[in-house]
mmCIF file of C-alpha atoms in Angstrom:
data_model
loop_
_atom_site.group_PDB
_atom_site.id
_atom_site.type_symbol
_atom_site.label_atom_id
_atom_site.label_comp_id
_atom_site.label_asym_id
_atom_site.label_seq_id
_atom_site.Cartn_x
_atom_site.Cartn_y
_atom_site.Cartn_z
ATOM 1 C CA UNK A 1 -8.409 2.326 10.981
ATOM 2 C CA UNK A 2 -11.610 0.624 12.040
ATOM 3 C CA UNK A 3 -12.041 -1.664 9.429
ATOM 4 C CA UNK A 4 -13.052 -5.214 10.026
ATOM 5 C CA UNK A 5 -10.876 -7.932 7.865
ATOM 6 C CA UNK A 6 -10.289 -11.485 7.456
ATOM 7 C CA UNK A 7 -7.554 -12.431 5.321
ATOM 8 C CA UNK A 8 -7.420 -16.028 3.025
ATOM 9 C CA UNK A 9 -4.704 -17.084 1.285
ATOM 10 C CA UNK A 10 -5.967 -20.326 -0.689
ATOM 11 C CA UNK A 11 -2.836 -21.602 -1.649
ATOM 12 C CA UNK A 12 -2.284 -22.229 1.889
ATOM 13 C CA UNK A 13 -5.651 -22.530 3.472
ATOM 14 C CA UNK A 14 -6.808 -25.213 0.423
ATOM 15 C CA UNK A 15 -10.312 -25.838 -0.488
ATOM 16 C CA UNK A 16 -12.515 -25.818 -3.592
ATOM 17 C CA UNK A 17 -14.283 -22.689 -5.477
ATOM 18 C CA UNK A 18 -17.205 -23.548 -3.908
ATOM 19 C CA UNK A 19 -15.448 -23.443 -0.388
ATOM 20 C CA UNK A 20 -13.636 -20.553 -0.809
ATOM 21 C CA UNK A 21 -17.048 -18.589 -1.662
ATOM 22 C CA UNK A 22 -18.735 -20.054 0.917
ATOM 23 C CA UNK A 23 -15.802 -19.120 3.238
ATOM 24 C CA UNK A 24 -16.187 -15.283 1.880
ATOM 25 C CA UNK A 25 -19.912 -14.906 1.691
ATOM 26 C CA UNK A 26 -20.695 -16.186 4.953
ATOM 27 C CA UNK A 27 -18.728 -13.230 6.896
ATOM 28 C CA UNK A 28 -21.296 -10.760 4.378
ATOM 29 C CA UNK A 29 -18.410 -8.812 3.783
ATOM 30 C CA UNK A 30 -18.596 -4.879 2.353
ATOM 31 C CA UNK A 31 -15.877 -5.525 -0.262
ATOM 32 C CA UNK A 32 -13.866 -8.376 -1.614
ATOM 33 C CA UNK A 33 -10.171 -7.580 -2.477
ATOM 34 C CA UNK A 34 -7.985 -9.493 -4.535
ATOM 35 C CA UNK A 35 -4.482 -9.126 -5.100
ATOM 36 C CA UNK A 36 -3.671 -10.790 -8.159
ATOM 37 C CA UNK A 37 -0.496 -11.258 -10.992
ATOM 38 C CA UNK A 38 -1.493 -12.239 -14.338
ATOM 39 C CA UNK A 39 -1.332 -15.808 -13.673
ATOM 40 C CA UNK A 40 -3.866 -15.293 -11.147
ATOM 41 C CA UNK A 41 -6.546 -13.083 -12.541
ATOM 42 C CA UNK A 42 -8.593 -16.388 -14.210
ATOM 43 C CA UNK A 43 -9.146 -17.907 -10.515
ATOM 44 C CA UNK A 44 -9.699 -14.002 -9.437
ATOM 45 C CA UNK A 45 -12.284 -13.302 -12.206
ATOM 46 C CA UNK A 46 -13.933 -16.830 -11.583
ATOM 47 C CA UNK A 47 -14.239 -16.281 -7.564
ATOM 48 C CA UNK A 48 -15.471 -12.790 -8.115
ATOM 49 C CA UNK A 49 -18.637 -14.136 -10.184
ATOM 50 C CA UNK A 50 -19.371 -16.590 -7.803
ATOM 51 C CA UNK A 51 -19.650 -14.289 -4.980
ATOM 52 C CA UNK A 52 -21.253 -11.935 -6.813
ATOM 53 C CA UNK A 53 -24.159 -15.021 -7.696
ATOM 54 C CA UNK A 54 -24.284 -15.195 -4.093
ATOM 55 C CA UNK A 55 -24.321 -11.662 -2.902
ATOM 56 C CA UNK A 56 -24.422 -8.884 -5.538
ATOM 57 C CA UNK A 57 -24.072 -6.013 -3.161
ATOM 58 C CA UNK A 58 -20.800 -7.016 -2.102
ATOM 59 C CA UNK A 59 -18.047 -4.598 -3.663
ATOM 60 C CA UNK A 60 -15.422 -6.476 -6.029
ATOM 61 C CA UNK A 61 -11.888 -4.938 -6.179
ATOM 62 C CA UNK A 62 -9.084 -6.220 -7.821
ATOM 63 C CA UNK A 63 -5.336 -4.797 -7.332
ATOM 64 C CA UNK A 64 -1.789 -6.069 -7.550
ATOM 65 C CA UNK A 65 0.848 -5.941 -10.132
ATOM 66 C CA UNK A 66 -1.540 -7.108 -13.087
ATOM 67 C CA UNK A 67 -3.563 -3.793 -12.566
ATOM 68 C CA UNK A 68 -0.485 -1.953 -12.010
ATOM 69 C CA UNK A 69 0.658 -2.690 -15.685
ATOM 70 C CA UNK A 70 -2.567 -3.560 -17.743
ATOM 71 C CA UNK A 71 -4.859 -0.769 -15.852
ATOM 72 C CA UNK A 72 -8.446 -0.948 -16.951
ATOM 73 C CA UNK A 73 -8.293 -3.596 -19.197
ATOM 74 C CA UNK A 74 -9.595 -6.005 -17.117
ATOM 75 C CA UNK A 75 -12.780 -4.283 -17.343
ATOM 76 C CA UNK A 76 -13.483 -5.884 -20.794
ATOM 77 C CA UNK A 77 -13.466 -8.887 -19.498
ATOM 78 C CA UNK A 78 -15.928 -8.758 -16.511
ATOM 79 C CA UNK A 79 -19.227 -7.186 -14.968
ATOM 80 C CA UNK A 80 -18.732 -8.693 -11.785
ATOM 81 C CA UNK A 81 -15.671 -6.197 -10.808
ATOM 82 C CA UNK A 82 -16.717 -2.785 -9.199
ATOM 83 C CA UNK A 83 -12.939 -1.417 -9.067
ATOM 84 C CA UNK A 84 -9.208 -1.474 -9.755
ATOM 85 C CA UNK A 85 -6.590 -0.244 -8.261
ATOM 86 C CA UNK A 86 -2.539 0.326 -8.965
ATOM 87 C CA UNK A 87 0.374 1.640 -6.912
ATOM 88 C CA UNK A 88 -0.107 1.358 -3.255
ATOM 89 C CA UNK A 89 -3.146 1.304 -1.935
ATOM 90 C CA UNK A 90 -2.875 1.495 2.193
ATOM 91 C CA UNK A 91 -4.396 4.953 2.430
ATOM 92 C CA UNK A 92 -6.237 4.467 -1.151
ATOM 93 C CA UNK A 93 -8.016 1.637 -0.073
ATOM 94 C CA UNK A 94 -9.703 2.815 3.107
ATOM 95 C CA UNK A 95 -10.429 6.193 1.315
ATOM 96 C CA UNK A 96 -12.179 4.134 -1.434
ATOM 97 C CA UNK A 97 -14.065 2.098 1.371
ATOM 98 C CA UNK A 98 -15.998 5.403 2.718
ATOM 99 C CA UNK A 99 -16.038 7.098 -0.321
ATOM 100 C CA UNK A 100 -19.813 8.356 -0.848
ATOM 101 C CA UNK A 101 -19.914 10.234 -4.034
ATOM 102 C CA UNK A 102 -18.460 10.462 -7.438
ATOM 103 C CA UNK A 103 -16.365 13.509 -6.147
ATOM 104 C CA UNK A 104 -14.790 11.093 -3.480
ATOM 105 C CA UNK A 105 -13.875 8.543 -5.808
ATOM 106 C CA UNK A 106 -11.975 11.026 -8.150
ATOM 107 C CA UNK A 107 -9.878 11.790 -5.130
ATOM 108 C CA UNK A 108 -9.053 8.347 -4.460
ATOM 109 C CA UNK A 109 -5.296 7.499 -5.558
ATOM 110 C CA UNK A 110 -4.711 4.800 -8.501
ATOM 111 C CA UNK A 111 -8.151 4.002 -8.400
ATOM 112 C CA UNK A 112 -10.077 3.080 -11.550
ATOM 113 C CA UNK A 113 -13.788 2.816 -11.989
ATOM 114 C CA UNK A 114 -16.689 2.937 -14.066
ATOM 115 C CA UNK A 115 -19.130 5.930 -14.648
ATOM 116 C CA UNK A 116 -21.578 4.923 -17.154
ATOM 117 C CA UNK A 117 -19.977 3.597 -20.151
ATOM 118 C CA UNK A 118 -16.766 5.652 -18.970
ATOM 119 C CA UNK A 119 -13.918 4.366 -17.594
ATOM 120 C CA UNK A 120 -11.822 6.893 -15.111
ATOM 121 C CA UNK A 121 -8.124 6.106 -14.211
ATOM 122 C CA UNK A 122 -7.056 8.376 -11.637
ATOM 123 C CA UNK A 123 -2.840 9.204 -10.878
ATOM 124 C CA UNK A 124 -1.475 7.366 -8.395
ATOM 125 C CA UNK A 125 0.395 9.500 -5.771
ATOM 126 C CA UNK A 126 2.997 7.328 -4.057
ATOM 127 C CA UNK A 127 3.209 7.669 0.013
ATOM 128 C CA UNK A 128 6.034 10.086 0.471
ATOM 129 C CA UNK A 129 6.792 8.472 4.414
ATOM 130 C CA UNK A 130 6.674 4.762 4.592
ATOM 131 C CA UNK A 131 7.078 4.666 8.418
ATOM 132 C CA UNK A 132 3.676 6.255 8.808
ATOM 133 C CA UNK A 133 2.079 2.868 7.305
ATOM 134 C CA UNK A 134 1.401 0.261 10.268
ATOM 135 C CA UNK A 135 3.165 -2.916 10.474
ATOM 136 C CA UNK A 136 1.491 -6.105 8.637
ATOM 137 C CA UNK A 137 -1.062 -8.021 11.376
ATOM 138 C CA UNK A 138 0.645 -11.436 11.202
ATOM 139 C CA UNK A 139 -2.313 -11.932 13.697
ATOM 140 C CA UNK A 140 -4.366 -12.561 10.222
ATOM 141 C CA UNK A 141 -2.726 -15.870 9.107
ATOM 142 C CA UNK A 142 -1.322 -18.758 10.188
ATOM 143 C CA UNK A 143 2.577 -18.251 10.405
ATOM 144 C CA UNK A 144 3.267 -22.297 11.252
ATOM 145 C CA UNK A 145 1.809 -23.222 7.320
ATOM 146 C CA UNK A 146 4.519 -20.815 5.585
ATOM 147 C CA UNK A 147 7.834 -22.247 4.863
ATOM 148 C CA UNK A 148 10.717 -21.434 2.330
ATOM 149 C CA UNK A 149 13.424 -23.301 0.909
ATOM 150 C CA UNK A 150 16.370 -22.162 2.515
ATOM 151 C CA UNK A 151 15.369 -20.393 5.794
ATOM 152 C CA UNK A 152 17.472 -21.129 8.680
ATOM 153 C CA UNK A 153 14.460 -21.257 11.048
ATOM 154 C CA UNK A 154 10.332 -20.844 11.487
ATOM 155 C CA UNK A 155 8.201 -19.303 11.763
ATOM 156 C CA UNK A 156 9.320 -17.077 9.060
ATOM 157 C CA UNK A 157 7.761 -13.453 7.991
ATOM 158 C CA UNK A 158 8.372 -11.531 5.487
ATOM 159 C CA UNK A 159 9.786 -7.645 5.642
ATOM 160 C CA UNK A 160 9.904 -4.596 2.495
ATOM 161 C CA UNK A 161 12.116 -1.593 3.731
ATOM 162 C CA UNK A 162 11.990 -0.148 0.669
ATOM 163 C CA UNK A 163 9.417 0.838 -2.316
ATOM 164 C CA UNK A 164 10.469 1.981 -6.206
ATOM 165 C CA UNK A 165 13.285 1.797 -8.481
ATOM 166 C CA UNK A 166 15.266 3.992 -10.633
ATOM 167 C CA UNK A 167 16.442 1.405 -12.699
ATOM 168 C CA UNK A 168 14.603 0.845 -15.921
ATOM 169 C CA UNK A 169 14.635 -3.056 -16.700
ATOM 170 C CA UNK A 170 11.957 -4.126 -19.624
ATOM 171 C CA UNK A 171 10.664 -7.166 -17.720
ATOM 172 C CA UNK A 172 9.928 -6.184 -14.570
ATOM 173 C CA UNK A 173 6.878 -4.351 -13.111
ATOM 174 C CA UNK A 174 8.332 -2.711 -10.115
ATOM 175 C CA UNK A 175 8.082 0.644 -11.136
ATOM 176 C CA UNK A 176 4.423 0.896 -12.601
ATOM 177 C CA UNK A 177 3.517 -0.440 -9.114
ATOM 178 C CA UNK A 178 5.619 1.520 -6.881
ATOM 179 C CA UNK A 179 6.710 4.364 -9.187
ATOM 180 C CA UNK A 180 10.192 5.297 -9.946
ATOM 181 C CA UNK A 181 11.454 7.203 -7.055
ATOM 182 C CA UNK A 182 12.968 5.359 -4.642
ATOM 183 C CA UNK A 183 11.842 5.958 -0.713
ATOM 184 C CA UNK A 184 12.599 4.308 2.400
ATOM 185 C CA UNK A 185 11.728 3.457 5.894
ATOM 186 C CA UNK A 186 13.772 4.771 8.922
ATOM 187 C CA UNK A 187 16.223 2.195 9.677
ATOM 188 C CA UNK A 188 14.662 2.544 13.473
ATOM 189 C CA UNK A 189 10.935 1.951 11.680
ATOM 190 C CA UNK A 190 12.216 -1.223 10.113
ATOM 191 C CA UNK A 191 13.978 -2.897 12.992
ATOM 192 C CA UNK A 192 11.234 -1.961 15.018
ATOM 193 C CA UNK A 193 9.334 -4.108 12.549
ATOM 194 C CA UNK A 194 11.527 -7.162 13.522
ATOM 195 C CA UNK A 195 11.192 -6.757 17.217
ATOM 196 C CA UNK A 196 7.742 -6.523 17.102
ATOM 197 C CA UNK A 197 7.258 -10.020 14.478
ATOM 198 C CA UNK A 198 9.686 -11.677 16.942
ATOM 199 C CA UNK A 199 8.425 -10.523 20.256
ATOM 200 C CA UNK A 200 4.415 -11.694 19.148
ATOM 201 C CA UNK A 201 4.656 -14.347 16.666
ATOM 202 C CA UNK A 202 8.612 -15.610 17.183
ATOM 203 C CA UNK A 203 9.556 -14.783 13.855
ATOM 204 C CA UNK A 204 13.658 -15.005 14.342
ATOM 205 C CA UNK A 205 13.989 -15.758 10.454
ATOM 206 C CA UNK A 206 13.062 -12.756 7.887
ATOM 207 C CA UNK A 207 12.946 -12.480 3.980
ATOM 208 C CA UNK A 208 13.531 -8.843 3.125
ATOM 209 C CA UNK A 209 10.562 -8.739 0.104
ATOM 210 C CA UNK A 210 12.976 -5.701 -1.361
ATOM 211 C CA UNK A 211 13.908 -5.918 -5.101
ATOM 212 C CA UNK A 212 17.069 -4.160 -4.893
ATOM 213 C CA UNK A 213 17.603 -3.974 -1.179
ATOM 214 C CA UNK A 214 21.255 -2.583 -1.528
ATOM 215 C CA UNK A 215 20.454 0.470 -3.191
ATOM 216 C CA UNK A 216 21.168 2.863 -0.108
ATOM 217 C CA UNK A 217 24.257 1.416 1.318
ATOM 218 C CA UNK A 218 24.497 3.857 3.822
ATOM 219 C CA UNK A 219 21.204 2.947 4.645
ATOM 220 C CA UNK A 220 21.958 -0.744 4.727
ATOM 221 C CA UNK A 221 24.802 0.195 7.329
ATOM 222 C CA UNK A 222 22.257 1.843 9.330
ATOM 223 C CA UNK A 223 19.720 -0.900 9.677
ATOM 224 C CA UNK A 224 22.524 -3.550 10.262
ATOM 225 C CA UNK A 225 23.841 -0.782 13.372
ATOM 226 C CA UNK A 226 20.361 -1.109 14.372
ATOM 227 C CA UNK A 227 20.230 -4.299 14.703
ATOM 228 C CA UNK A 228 23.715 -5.004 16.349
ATOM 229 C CA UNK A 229 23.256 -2.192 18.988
ATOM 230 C CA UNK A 230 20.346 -4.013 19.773
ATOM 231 C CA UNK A 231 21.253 -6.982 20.455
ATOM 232 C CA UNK A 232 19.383 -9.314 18.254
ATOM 233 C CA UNK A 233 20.199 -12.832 16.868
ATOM 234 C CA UNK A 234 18.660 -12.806 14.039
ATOM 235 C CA UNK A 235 18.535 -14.450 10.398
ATOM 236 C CA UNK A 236 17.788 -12.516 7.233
ATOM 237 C CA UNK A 237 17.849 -12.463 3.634
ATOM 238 C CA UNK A 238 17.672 -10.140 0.564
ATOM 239 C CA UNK A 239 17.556 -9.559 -2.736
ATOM 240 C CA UNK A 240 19.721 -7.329 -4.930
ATOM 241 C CA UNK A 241 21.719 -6.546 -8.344
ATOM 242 C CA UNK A 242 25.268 -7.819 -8.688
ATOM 243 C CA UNK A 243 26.510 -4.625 -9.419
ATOM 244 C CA UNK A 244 25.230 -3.225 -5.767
ATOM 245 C CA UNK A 245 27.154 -5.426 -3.067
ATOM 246 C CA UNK A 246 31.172 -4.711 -1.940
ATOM 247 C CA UNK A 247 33.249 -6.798 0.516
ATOM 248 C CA UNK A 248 33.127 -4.326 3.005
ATOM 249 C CA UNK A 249 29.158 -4.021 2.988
ATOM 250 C CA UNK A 250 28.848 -8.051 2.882
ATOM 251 C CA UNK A 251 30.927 -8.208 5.913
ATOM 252 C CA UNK A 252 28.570 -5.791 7.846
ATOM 253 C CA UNK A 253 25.703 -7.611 6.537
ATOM 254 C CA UNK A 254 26.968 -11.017 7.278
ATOM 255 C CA UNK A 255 27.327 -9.466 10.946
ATOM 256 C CA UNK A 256 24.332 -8.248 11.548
ATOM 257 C CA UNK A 257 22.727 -11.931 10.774
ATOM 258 C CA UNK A 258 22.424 -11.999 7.066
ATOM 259 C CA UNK A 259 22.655 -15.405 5.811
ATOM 260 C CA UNK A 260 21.737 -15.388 2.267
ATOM 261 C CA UNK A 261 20.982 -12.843 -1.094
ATOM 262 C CA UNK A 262 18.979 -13.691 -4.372
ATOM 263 C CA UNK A 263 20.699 -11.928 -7.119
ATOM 264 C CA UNK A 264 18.615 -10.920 -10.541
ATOM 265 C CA UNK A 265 21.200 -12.305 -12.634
ATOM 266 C CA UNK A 266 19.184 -13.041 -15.103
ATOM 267 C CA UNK A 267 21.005 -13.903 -18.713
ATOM 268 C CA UNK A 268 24.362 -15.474 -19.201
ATOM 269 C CA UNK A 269 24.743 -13.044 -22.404
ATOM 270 C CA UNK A 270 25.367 -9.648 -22.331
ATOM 271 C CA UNK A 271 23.516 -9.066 -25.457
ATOM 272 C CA UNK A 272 20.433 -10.043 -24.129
ATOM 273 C CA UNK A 273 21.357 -8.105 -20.363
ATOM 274 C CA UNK A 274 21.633 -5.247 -23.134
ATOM 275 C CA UNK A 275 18.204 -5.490 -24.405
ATOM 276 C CA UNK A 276 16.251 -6.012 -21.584
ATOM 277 C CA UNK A 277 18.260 -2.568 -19.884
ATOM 278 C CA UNK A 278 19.612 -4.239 -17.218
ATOM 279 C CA UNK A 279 22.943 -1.977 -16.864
ATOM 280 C CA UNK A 280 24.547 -5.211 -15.708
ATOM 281 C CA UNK A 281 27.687 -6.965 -17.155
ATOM 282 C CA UNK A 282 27.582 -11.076 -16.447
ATOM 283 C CA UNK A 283 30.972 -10.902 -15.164
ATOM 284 C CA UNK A 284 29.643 -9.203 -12.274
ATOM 285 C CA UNK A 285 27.703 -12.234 -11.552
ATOM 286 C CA UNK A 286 31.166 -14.376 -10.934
ATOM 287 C CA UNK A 287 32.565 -11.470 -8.978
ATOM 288 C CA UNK A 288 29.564 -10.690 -6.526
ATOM 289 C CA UNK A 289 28.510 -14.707 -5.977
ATOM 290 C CA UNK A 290 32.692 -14.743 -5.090
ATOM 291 C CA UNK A 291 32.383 -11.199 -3.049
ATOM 292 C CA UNK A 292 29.486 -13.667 -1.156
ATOM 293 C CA UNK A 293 31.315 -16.614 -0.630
ATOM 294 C CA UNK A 294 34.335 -15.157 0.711
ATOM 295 C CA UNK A 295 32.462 -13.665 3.371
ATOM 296 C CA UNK A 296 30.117 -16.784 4.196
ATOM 297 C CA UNK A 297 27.016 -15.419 2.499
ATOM 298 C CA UNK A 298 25.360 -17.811 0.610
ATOM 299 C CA UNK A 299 23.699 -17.079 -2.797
ATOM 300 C CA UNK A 300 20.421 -17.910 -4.785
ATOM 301 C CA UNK A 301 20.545 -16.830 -8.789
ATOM 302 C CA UNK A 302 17.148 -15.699 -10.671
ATOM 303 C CA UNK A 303 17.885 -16.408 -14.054
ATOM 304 C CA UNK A 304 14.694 -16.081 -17.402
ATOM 305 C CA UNK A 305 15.167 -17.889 -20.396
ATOM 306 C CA UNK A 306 12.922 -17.004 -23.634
ATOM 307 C CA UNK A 307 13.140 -12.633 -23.738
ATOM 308 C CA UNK A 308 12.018 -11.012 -26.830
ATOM 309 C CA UNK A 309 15.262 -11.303 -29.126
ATOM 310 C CA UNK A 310 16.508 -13.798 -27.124
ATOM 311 C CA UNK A 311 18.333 -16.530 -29.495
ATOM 312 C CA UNK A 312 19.273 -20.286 -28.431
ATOM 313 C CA UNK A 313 22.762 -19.439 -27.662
ATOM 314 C CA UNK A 314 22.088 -16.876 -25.995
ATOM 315 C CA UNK A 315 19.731 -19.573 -23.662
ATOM 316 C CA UNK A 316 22.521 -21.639 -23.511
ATOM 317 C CA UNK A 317 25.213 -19.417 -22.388
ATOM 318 C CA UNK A 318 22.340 -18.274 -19.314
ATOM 319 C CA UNK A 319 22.381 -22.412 -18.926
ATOM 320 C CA UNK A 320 25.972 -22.465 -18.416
ATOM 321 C CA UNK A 321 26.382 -19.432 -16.343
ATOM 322 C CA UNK A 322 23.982 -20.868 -13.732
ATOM 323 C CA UNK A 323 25.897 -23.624 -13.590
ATOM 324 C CA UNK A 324 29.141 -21.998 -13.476
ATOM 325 C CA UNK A 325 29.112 -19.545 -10.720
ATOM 326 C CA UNK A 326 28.983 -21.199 -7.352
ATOM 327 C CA UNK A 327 24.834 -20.574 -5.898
#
């Protein structure tokens, strides 16, 4: 697209404040983007006064799934933030970037900004064909510092096939980021993907990012066809509901190199599965994590303890269902 960027991921990378500004400022960038979750936006709000200290010209923009489900509100918290954005913002963002006039930035997609003391929130329009979006540049970090805890080899990248969800769970922020239809890359886009990661950076191990990853299961058949008619040992892992795997689909997965799925199990109660609309059933955990084992897949379980109604047996039965079922 023409744009120069430098990417720094700090929890990697290291350094102090101080650094990391120094690090930023000294390449006089146009705009500053941060990605950020709510855990983040403190250290995001903190580096983005700092820079501006430094530089006030340069262009502050904060996105990620924080903006995706608290919108403007950030904006009563700070002066030192130009813009927000929500949803996905690959074709938003360089819009945005050469946007000249007021009538351009009302055009951009999930873009919010300030006119006055007005703030504007424009929709978001989600991108209808995935595979027109470019591959990641893993040329912009430094694959040999990422690890994870249960990769079979490095370097390791990550890979997301898939964007939004139909289902309608009240913890999770999936769908005010990526809407709730659910779209797809070609199974030929996403392979390609693969080759390309392992032909330039060696990448033989990869984490599909995907939160339900199963949801197509013809389309899960396709990409593991893809990947057997071409040839390629690989390793691969991904995450998905336990009412969304079968033994015959694990099999074909298991074939086509995957090693490993994370399952959002959850809660150990079905009263509290009820209330946060999961439109699971816990004995589904036992029977998938057993679907898994029988077919040499191994299994990682997400479990949250404290959900609004959430009572201490109902913690303790989640407690004893992680323990239980064979992860």
């Amino acid at each position: 697209m023409g744009l120069s960027v430098k990417f720094i991921d700090s929890l990697i990378n290291g350094g102090s404040v101080e650094e990391i500004v120094k690090s930023i400022t000294s390449e006089n960038p146009k705009v500053v983007c941060f990605s950020v979750m709510s855990c983040q936006v403190i250290n995001a709000l903190e580096l983005a006064s700092r820079i501006k200290e430094q530089n006030k010209d340069i262009k502050i923009v904060i996105g990620g799934s924080h903006i995706a489900s608290t919108k403007d509100e950030l904006f009563k918290y700070t002066k030192d933030v130009d813009y927000l954005m929500y949803g996905e913002a690959e074709k938003a963002f360089f819009e945005l970037y050469n946007a000249k006039t007021e009538e351009d930035l009302s055009k951009v997609s999930g873009l919010i900004y300030k006119l006055g003391d007005t703030v504007k929130t424009n929709p978001n329009i989600p991108i209808e064909n995935l595979d027109e979006l470019p591959f990641p540049d893993l040329s912009l970090v430094n694959l040999s510092k990422y690890n994870s805890y249960y990769v079979k080899s490095l370097p390791v990248s990550t890979i997301m096939g898939t964007r939004g969800c139909v289902f309608r769970c009240t913890f999770c922020d999936q769908f005010a980021t990526m809407g709730r239809k659910f779209r797809h890359r070609s199974p030929k886009n996403v392979v390609d993907e693969m080759v390309h990661n392992l032909k330039n950076f060696g990448t033989r191990d990869f984490i599909f990012k995907d939160s339900t990853f199963t949801n197509n299961k013809p389309w899960v058949y396709a990409i593991c066809k893809e990947i057997k008619d071409r040839g390629l040992k690989i390793n691969w892992s991904c995450n998905t509901r336990v009412s969304m795997v079968d033994e015959d689909l694990l099999k074909t997965m298991k074939d086509a190199g995957c090693y490993m799925i994370a399952f959002g199990i959850e809660a150990g109660s079905q009263h509290v599965l009820n209330m946060m609309k999961k439109g699971t059933r816990v004995e589904q955990a036992y029977e998938a994590t057993k679907l898994c084992k029988k077919r040499g897949i191994e299994t990682t379980g997400y479990f949250m303890i404290g959900n609004p109604g959430e009572k201490e047996e109902d913690a303790l039965k989640t407690i004893s269902l992680s323990k239980e079922i064979d992860l």
